[in-house]
Amino acid sequence: MSEGDLVDLVRAEQEKPAWTAAQFAEELYHRYGWQLVACIRDPYQFAGYICCRSVAGEAEILKLAVTEDFRGQGVGNLLLGKAIARMVEEKVTRCYLEVRDSNQIAKSLYEKFGFRQIGHRKGYYTSPREDAIVYKLSLAKC
Ligand SMILES: CC(C)(COP(=O)(O)OP(=O)(O)OC[C@H]1O[C@@H](n2cnc3c(N)ncnc32)[C@H](O)[C@@H]1OP(=O)(O)O)[C@@H](O)C(=O)NCCC(=O)NCCS
């Protein structure tokens, strides 16, 4: 991910309140942040992204989104799989994320990769107000 992706990132942003270009740019330069973009090269089409942070063996997935045109075609699988592979390379042993309780598609994706529900944050999200489910993925030490 680079500054050249900012327009596509803001367009693809799904959360409410939505991240602005400035927030994405800040994440690009975050000390522990790293991101991946999925795209088709010729002609260029932006398909999705994942934003993560990792430090001291612990990772967090801050954002994952696939553009509407590319959903249901394996892009989410690809992004999450690549991100987890990088965490393994970095010797991350645990990864956390939060998801809206009603987001069955994302929950099914995360559970397929071995994430387990470890917590419930009541009323965590706004617009609309909704609980968050906290997920954890335990990664074996290699
Ligand atoms: C969640 C999201 C990233 C999934 O991306 P995607 O590219 O459509 O997903 P994929 O095609 O790679 O499918 C991955 C898995 O997601 C689940 N999934 C995808 N589409 C689904 C659907 N229509 N119904 C139920 N589960 C579905 C399945 O578990 C699927 O695994 P499978 O292919 O083995 O069945 C995408 O729907 C999205 O961007 N949603 C809006 C943003 C969002 O909710 N982000 C997560 C916030 S935490």
mmCIF file of C-alpha atoms and ligand atoms in Angstrom:
data_model
loop_
_atom_site.group_PDB
_atom_site.id
_atom_site.type_symbol
_atom_site.label_atom_id
_atom_site.label_comp_id
_atom_site.label_asym_id
_atom_site.label_seq_id
_atom_site.Cartn_x
_atom_site.Cartn_y
_atom_site.Cartn_z
ATOM 1 C CA MET A 1 0.000 0.000 0.000
ATOM 2 C CA SER A 2 1.245 3.471 -0.825
ATOM 3 C CA GLU A 3 0.009 7.067 -1.015
ATOM 4 C CA GLY A 4 -1.008 6.287 -4.606
ATOM 5 C CA ASP A 5 -3.736 4.015 -3.195
ATOM 6 C CA LEU A 6 -5.388 6.672 -1.027
ATOM 7 C CA VAL A 7 -8.201 7.539 -3.453
ATOM 8 C CA ASP A 8 -9.080 3.854 -3.901
ATOM 9 C CA LEU A 9 -8.814 3.223 -0.173
ATOM 10 C CA VAL A 10 -11.256 5.976 0.708
ATOM 11 C CA ARG A 11 -13.626 4.826 -2.040
ATOM 12 C CA ALA A 12 -13.515 1.244 -0.755
ATOM 13 C CA GLU A 13 -13.853 2.219 2.910
ATOM 14 C CA GLN A 14 -16.858 0.467 4.448
ATOM 15 C CA GLU A 15 -16.799 1.370 8.107
ATOM 16 C CA LYS A 16 -18.871 4.003 9.804
ATOM 17 C CA PRO A 17 -17.461 6.414 10.793
ATOM 18 C CA ALA A 18 -15.300 6.014 7.691
ATOM 19 C CA TRP A 19 -11.553 6.537 7.736
ATOM 20 C CA THR A 20 -10.440 9.644 5.856
ATOM 21 C CA ALA A 21 -7.489 9.829 3.455
ATOM 22 C CA ALA A 22 -5.509 11.452 6.281
ATOM 23 C CA GLN A 23 -6.209 8.505 8.582
ATOM 24 C CA PHE A 24 -5.119 6.011 5.937
ATOM 25 C CA ALA A 25 -2.001 8.080 5.265
ATOM 26 C CA GLU A 26 -1.206 8.155 8.980
ATOM 27 C CA GLU A 27 -1.532 4.373 9.090
ATOM 28 C CA LEU A 28 0.875 4.035 6.153
ATOM 29 C CA TYR A 29 3.592 5.627 8.278
ATOM 30 C CA HIS A 30 2.669 4.069 11.609
ATOM 31 C CA ARG A 31 5.738 2.549 13.254
ATOM 32 C CA TYR A 32 4.179 -0.895 13.603
ATOM 33 C CA GLY A 33 1.676 -0.682 10.743
ATOM 34 C CA TRP A 34 1.813 -2.622 7.496
ATOM 35 C CA GLN A 35 -0.726 -3.084 4.774
ATOM 36 C CA LEU A 36 -1.446 -5.164 1.692
ATOM 37 C CA VAL A 37 -3.420 -4.244 -1.408
ATOM 38 C CA ALA A 38 -5.067 -6.685 -3.840
ATOM 39 C CA CYS A 39 -5.278 -5.496 -7.438
ATOM 40 C CA ILE A 40 -5.432 -6.537 -11.058
ATOM 41 C CA ARG A 41 -2.509 -5.099 -12.951
ATOM 42 C CA ASP A 42 -3.445 -4.607 -16.588
ATOM 43 C CA PRO A 43 -5.600 -2.569 -16.732
ATOM 44 C CA TYR A 44 -5.204 -1.571 -13.111
ATOM 45 C CA GLN A 45 -8.149 -2.294 -10.842
ATOM 46 C CA PHE A 46 -8.068 -1.911 -7.083
ATOM 47 C CA ALA A 47 -9.750 -4.935 -5.463
ATOM 48 C CA GLY A 48 -9.197 -4.615 -1.724
ATOM 49 C CA TYR A 49 -6.871 -4.066 1.191
ATOM 50 C CA ILE A 50 -5.911 -5.137 4.674
ATOM 51 C CA CYS A 51 -4.318 -2.945 7.371
ATOM 52 C CA CYS A 52 -2.411 -4.625 10.189
ATOM 53 C CA ARG A 53 -0.062 -3.763 13.014
ATOM 54 C CA SER A 54 2.379 -6.072 14.694
ATOM 55 C CA VAL A 55 4.846 -5.708 17.519
ATOM 56 C CA ALA A 56 6.409 -8.010 20.124
ATOM 57 C CA GLY A 57 4.709 -11.155 18.866
ATOM 58 C CA GLU A 58 1.236 -9.656 18.795
ATOM 59 C CA ALA A 59 -0.702 -8.500 15.725
ATOM 60 C CA GLU A 60 -3.956 -6.679 15.125
ATOM 61 C CA ILE A 61 -6.027 -6.493 11.980
ATOM 62 C CA LEU A 62 -7.442 -2.981 11.845
ATOM 63 C CA LYS A 63 -9.220 -3.143 8.514
ATOM 64 C CA LEU A 64 -10.074 -5.564 5.731
ATOM 65 C CA ALA A 65 -12.261 -4.695 2.772
ATOM 66 C CA VAL A 66 -12.863 -5.911 -0.755
ATOM 67 C CA THR A 67 -14.489 -3.608 -3.317
ATOM 68 C CA GLU A 68 -18.047 -4.601 -4.194
ATOM 69 C CA ASP A 69 -17.196 -5.690 -7.752
ATOM 70 C CA PHE A 70 -14.659 -8.206 -6.485
ATOM 71 C CA ARG A 71 -16.525 -9.721 -3.545
ATOM 72 C CA GLY A 72 -17.172 -13.436 -3.440
ATOM 73 C CA GLN A 73 -14.201 -14.188 -5.692
ATOM 74 C CA GLY A 74 -11.579 -15.146 -3.153
ATOM 75 C CA VAL A 75 -9.944 -11.737 -2.635
ATOM 76 C CA GLY A 76 -10.742 -11.675 1.100
ATOM 77 C CA ASN A 77 -9.263 -15.169 1.422
ATOM 78 C CA LEU A 78 -6.161 -14.035 -0.424
ATOM 79 C CA LEU A 79 -5.599 -10.879 1.636
ATOM 80 C CA LEU A 80 -6.167 -12.577 4.972
ATOM 81 C CA GLY A 81 -4.043 -15.587 3.995
ATOM 82 C CA LYS A 82 -1.143 -13.381 2.894
ATOM 83 C CA ALA A 83 -1.393 -11.274 6.045
ATOM 84 C CA ILE A 84 -1.330 -14.356 8.290
ATOM 85 C CA ALA A 85 1.643 -15.741 6.338
ATOM 86 C CA ARG A 86 3.512 -12.503 7.016
ATOM 87 C CA MET A 87 2.628 -12.706 10.714
ATOM 88 C CA VAL A 88 4.046 -16.229 10.847
ATOM 89 C CA GLU A 89 7.255 -14.960 9.202
ATOM 90 C CA GLU A 90 7.420 -12.215 11.835
ATOM 91 C CA LYS A 91 7.005 -14.816 14.633
ATOM 92 C CA VAL A 92 3.670 -13.376 15.675
ATOM 93 C CA THR A 93 1.960 -15.766 18.080
ATOM 94 C CA ARG A 94 -1.438 -14.092 18.457
ATOM 95 C CA CYS A 95 -3.587 -11.869 16.299
ATOM 96 C CA TYR A 96 -6.677 -9.925 17.357
ATOM 97 C CA LEU A 97 -9.483 -8.141 15.543
ATOM 98 C CA GLU A 98 -12.977 -6.783 16.105
ATOM 99 C CA VAL A 99 -15.978 -7.217 13.868
ATOM 100 C CA ARG A 100 -19.594 -6.118 13.941
ATOM 101 C CA ASP A 101 -21.752 -8.856 15.428
ATOM 102 C CA SER A 102 -24.050 -8.792 12.381
ATOM 103 C CA ASN A 103 -21.235 -9.175 9.838
ATOM 104 C CA GLN A 104 -21.761 -12.863 9.132
ATOM 105 C CA ILE A 105 -19.604 -12.897 5.992
ATOM 106 C CA ALA A 106 -16.543 -11.511 7.771
ATOM 107 C CA LYS A 107 -17.149 -13.751 10.809
ATOM 108 C CA SER A 108 -17.312 -16.798 8.554
ATOM 109 C CA LEU A 109 -14.076 -15.749 6.805
ATOM 110 C CA TYR A 110 -12.222 -15.226 10.091
ATOM 111 C CA GLU A 111 -13.493 -18.478 11.615
ATOM 112 C CA LYS A 112 -12.395 -20.357 8.498
ATOM 113 C CA PHE A 113 -8.857 -19.148 9.180
ATOM 114 C CA GLY A 114 -9.013 -20.351 12.777
ATOM 115 C CA PHE A 115 -9.963 -17.136 14.602
ATOM 116 C CA ARG A 116 -11.960 -17.838 17.778
ATOM 117 C CA GLN A 117 -14.379 -15.511 19.551
ATOM 118 C CA ILE A 118 -12.861 -14.349 22.837
ATOM 119 C CA GLY A 119 -14.895 -11.300 23.758
ATOM 120 C CA HIS A 120 -17.948 -9.164 23.253
ATOM 121 C CA ARG A 121 -17.893 -5.352 23.436
ATOM 122 C CA LYS A 122 -21.388 -4.086 24.031
ATOM 123 C CA GLY A 123 -22.396 -1.083 21.903
ATOM 124 C CA TYR A 124 -18.834 -0.688 20.608
ATOM 125 C CA TYR A 125 -19.752 0.458 17.097
ATOM 126 C CA THR A 126 -21.770 3.526 16.142
ATOM 127 C CA SER A 127 -23.856 4.325 13.022
ATOM 128 C CA PRO A 128 -25.613 2.025 13.742
ATOM 129 C CA ARG A 129 -24.856 1.180 17.368
ATOM 130 C CA GLU A 130 -23.829 -2.445 17.542
ATOM 131 C CA ASP A 131 -21.791 -4.880 19.604
ATOM 132 C CA ALA A 132 -18.308 -5.918 18.534
ATOM 133 C CA ILE A 133 -17.097 -9.482 18.641
ATOM 134 C CA VAL A 134 -13.419 -9.780 19.525
ATOM 135 C CA TYR A 135 -11.559 -12.548 17.738
ATOM 136 C CA LYS A 136 -8.175 -14.097 18.426
ATOM 137 C CA LEU A 137 -6.023 -16.284 16.214
ATOM 138 C CA SER A 138 -3.330 -18.284 17.979
ATOM 139 C CA LEU A 139 -0.334 -18.966 15.796
ATOM 140 C CA ALA A 140 2.021 -21.766 16.674
ATOM 141 C CA LYS A 141 5.595 -20.817 17.580
ATOM 142 C CA CYS A 142 7.971 -22.150 14.941
HETATM 143 C C1 LIG B 1 -15.694 -9.627 4.416
HETATM 144 C C2 LIG B 1 -15.064 -9.449 3.019
HETATM 145 C C3 LIG B 1 -13.688 -8.842 3.196
HETATM 146 C C4 LIG B 1 -14.932 -10.847 2.366
HETATM 147 O O1 LIG B 1 -14.217 -10.679 1.152
HETATM 148 P P1 LIG B 1 -14.560 -11.536 -0.156
HETATM 149 O O2 LIG B 1 -13.479 -11.315 -1.132
HETATM 150 O O3 LIG B 1 -15.937 -11.265 -0.596
HETATM 151 O O4 LIG B 1 -14.484 -13.028 0.415
HETATM 152 P P2 LIG B 1 -14.022 -14.334 -0.362
HETATM 153 O O5 LIG B 1 -14.683 -14.426 -1.680
HETATM 154 O O6 LIG B 1 -12.546 -14.438 -0.321
HETATM 155 O O7 LIG B 1 -14.636 -15.442 0.602
HETATM 156 C C5 LIG B 1 -13.964 -15.715 1.821
HETATM 157 C C6 LIG B 1 -14.918 -16.331 2.811
HETATM 158 O O8 LIG B 1 -15.836 -15.335 3.245
HETATM 159 C C7 LIG B 1 -17.088 -15.952 3.482
HETATM 160 N N1 LIG B 1 -18.052 -15.444 2.496
HETATM 161 C C8 LIG B 1 -17.773 -14.739 1.373
HETATM 162 N N2 LIG B 1 -18.927 -14.390 0.766
HETATM 163 C C9 LIG B 1 -19.923 -14.903 1.520
HETATM 164 C C10 LIG B 1 -21.340 -14.864 1.433
HETATM 165 N N3 LIG B 1 -21.970 -14.226 0.437
HETATM 166 N N4 LIG B 1 -22.057 -15.462 2.408
HETATM 167 C C11 LIG B 1 -21.441 -16.104 3.449
HETATM 168 N N5 LIG B 1 -20.089 -16.167 3.586
HETATM 169 C C12 LIG B 1 -19.352 -15.580 2.638
HETATM 170 C C13 LIG B 1 -16.868 -17.447 3.321
HETATM 171 O O9 LIG B 1 -16.402 -17.974 4.546
HETATM 172 C C14 LIG B 1 -15.754 -17.460 2.303
HETATM 173 O O10 LIG B 1 -15.041 -18.653 2.343
HETATM 174 P P3 LIG B 1 -15.279 -19.747 1.169
HETATM 175 O O11 LIG B 1 -14.869 -19.092 -0.098
HETATM 176 O O12 LIG B 1 -14.396 -20.882 1.546
HETATM 177 O O13 LIG B 1 -16.741 -20.066 1.219
HETATM 178 C C15 LIG B 1 -15.956 -8.579 2.096
HETATM 179 O O14 LIG B 1 -17.254 -9.094 2.112
HETATM 180 C C16 LIG B 1 -16.005 -7.109 2.480
HETATM 181 O O15 LIG B 1 -15.158 -6.333 2.078
HETATM 182 N N6 LIG B 1 -17.021 -6.713 3.261
HETATM 183 C C17 LIG B 1 -17.163 -5.327 3.678
HETATM 184 C C18 LIG B 1 -16.065 -4.907 4.644
HETATM 185 C C19 LIG B 1 -16.028 -5.809 5.842
HETATM 186 O O16 LIG B 1 -17.051 -6.267 6.338
HETATM 187 N N7 LIG B 1 -14.811 -6.039 6.332
HETATM 188 C C20 LIG B 1 -14.558 -6.823 7.528
HETATM 189 C C21 LIG B 1 -14.600 -5.890 8.682
HETATM 190 S S1 LIG B 1 -13.921 -6.666 10.123
#
